[in-house]
Coordinates of C-alpha atoms and ligand atoms in Angstrom, one line a residue:
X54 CA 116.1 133.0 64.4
X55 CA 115.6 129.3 65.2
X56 CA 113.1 128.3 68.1
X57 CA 114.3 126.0 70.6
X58 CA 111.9 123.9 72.8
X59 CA 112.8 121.4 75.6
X60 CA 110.4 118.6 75.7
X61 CA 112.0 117.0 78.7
X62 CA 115.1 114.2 79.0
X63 CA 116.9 114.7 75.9
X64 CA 114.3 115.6 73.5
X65 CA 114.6 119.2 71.6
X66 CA 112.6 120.9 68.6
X67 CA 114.5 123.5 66.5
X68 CA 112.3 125.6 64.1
X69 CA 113.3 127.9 61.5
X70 CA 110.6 128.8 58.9
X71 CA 109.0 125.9 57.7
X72 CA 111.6 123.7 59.1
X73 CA 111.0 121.6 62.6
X74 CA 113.3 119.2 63.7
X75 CA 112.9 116.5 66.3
X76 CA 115.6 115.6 68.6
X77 CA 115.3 112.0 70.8
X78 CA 111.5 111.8 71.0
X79 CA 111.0 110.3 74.1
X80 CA 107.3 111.4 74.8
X81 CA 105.4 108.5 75.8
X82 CA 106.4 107.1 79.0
X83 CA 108.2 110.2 80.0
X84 CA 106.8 111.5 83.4
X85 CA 107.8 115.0 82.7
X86 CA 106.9 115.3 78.9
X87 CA 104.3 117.8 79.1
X88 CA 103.1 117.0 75.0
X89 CA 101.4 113.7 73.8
X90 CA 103.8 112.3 70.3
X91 CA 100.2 112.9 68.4
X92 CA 100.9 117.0 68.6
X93 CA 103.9 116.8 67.2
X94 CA 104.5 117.3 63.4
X95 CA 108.1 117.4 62.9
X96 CA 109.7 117.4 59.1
X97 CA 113.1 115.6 60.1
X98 CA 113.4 113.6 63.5
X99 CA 117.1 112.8 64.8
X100 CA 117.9 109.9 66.9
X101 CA 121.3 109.8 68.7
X102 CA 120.7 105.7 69.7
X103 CA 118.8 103.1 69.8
X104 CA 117.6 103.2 73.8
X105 CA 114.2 103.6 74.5
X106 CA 114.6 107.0 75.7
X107 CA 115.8 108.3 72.8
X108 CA 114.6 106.6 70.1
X109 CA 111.4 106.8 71.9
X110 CA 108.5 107.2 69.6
X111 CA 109.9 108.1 66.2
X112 CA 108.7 105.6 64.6
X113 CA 105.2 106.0 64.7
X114 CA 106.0 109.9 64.2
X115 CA 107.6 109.4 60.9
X116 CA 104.9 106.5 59.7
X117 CA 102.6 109.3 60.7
X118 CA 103.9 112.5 59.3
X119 CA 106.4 111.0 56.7
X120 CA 109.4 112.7 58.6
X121 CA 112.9 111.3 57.8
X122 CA 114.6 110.0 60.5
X123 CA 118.1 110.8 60.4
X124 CA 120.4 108.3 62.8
X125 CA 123.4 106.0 62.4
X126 CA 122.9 103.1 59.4
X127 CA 121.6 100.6 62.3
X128 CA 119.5 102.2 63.8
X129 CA 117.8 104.1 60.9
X130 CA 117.6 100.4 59.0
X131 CA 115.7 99.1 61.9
X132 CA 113.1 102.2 61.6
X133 CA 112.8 101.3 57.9
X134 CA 112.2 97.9 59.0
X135 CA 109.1 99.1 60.6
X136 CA 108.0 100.7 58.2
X137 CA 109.3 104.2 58.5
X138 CA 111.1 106.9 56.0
X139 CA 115.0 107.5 57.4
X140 CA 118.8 108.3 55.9
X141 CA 121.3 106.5 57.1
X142 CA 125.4 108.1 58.3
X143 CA 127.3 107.3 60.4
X144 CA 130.2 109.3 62.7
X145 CA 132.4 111.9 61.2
X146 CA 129.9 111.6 58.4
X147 CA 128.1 115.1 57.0
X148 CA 125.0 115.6 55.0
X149 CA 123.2 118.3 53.6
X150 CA 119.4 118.3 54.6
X151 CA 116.6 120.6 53.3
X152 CA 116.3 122.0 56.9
X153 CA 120.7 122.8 57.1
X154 CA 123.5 120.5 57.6
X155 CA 124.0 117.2 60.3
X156 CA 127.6 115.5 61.1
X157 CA 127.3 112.6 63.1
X158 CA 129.8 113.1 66.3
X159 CA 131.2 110.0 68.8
X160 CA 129.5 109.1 72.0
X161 CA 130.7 106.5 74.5
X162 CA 127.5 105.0 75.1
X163 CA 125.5 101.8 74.0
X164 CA 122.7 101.5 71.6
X165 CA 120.4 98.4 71.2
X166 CA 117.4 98.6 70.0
X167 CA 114.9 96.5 72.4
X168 CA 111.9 95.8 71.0
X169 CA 108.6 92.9 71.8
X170 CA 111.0 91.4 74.2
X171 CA 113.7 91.1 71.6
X172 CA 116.9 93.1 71.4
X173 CA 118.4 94.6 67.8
X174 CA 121.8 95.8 67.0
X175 CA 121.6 99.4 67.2
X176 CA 125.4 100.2 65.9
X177 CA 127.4 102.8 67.3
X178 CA 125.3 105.8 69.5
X179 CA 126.4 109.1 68.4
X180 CA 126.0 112.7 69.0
X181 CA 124.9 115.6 66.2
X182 CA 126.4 119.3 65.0
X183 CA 123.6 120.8 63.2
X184 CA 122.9 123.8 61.3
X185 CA 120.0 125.2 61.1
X186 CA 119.0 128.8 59.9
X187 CA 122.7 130.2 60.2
X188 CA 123.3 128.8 64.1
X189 CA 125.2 125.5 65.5
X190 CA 124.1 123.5 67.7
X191 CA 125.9 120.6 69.5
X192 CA 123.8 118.0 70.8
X193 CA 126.1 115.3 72.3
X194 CA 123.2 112.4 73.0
X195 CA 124.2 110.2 75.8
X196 CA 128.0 110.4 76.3
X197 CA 130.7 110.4 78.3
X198 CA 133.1 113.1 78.7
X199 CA 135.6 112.8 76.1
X200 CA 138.6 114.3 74.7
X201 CA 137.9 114.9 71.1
X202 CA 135.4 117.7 72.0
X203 CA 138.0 119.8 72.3
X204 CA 138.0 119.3 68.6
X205 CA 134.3 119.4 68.3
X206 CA 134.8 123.0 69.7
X207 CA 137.8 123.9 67.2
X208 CA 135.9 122.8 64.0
X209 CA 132.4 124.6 64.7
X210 CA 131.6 128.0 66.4
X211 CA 128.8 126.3 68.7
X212 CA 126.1 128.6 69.8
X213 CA 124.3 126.1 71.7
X214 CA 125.3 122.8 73.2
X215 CA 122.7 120.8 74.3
X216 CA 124.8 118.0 77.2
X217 CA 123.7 115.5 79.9
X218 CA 124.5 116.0 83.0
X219 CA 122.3 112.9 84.7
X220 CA 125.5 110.9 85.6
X221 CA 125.3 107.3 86.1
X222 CA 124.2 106.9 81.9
X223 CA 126.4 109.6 80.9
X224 CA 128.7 112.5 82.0
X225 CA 127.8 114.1 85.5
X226 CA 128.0 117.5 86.2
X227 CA 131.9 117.6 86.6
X228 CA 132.7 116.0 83.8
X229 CA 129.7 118.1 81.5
X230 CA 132.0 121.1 83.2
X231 CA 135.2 120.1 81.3
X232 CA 132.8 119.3 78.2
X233 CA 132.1 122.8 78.2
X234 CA 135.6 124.1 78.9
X235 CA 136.5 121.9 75.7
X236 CA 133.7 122.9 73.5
X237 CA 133.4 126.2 74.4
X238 CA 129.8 127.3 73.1
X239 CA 128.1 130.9 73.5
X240 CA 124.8 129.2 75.1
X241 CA 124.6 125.4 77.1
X242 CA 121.4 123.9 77.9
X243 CA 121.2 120.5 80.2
X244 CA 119.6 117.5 80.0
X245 CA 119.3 113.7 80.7
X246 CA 118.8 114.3 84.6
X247 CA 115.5 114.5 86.7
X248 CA 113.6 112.4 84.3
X249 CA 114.4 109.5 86.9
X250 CA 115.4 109.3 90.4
X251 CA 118.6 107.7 89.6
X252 CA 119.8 110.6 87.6
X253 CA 118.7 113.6 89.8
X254 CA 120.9 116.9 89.6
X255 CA 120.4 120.5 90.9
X256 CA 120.9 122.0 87.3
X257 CA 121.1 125.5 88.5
X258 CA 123.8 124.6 91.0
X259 CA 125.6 123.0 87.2
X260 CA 125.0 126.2 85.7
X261 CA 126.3 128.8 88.2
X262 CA 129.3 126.3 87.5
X263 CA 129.8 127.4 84.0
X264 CA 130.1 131.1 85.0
X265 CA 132.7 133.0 82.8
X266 CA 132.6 129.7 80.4
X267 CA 129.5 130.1 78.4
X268 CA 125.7 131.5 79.6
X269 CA 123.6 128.6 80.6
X270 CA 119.9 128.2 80.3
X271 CA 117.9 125.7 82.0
X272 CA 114.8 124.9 80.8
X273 CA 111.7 123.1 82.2
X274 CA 110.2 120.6 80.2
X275 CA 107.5 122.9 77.7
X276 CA 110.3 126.0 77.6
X277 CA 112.1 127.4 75.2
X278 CA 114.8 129.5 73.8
X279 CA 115.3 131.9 70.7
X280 CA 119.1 131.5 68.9
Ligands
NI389 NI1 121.1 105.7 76.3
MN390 MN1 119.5 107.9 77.8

């Protein structure tokens, strides 16, 4: 069984036994984050980009638990830079972790790193297929709608996909639609809208959407799912 909590935007933990991984930490800052970064002791955090929103703050997590931060090369040698723990991929890339198994999937998107009024090159944004106690999940980061997840869905039996569907940033509700015709996954959850007014979706009207395509679950910020 692995737990799965939203924490609001694009930010996830997955348990399984002793294992909790971090997904996009965006905590402080985040008006509907119900959890201050300080509660959270994740063993692995993953960072799809470099964005504020997503890297968010793992770096102080990891300096402060010791959890690796798994990311593109870029992105993870700017965290070392600060004196956090990491491991570097990059896309089409897999590694074996204690917690299961990461490959580093495309996502049209952007990904410097600003920082003290300065801006860092953040290398290419990407996406994540994870295992984790004998389930996949698919979480696309911030993305457009692209072809190749048809493949994405060919290569990996996805149980749950995790996809934006804020628009503006990333894919809008019709295009996270033919995401999830391409991906096919059992479960899809939503994410990147309502954080801000400029992405604000009805995510129940996106989910009646996906009837007969795969069950979808929104959650509020705080809830959770079992897989
Ligand atoms: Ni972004
Ligand atoms: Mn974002």
């Amino acid at each position: 069984m692995v737990h799965v909590k939203f924490l609001g935007h694009s930010c996830f933990t997955l348990e399984h036994g002793p294992h909790r991984v971090l997904i996009d930490p965006f905590l402080t800052g985040n008006p509907v984050c119900p959890v201050k970064a300080d509660s959270l002791h994740p063993t692995a955090i993953l960072v799809s980009h470099g964005h504020g929103d997503h890297l968010g703050d793992a770096i102080p997590i990891s300096k402060r638990t010791g959890a690796l931060i798994i990311s593109c090369y870029e992105v993870v040698s700017f965290c070392l830079g600060q004196g956090a723990t990491g491991h570097g991929m990059h896309i089409g890339g897999g590694h074996d972790f204690d917690f299961g198994r990461v490959k580093l999937t495309p996502a049209w998107h952007g990904s410097a790193i600003e920082f003290d009024g300065q801006s860092a090159y953040g290398g290419t944004p990407c996406g994540f297929v994870i295992r984790i106690g004998g389930k996949t999940i698919y979480h696309s980061g911030d993305t457009g709608l692209f072809g190749d997840m048809e493949l994405i869905g060919r290569l990996n039996k996805i149980d749950l996909a995790c996809l934006p569907i804020g628009d503006n940033y990333t894919m809008g509700p019709d295009d996270a639609v033919e995401a999830v015709r391409m991906l096919k996954p059992a479960r899809v959850v939503p994410m990147h809208y309502n954080t801000f007014d400029l992405i604000r979706q009805d995510p129940e009207a996106f989910g009646k959407r996906l009837d007969h395509l795969a069950e979808c679950s929104v959650l509020k910020p705080g809830e959770s799912l079992e897989l």
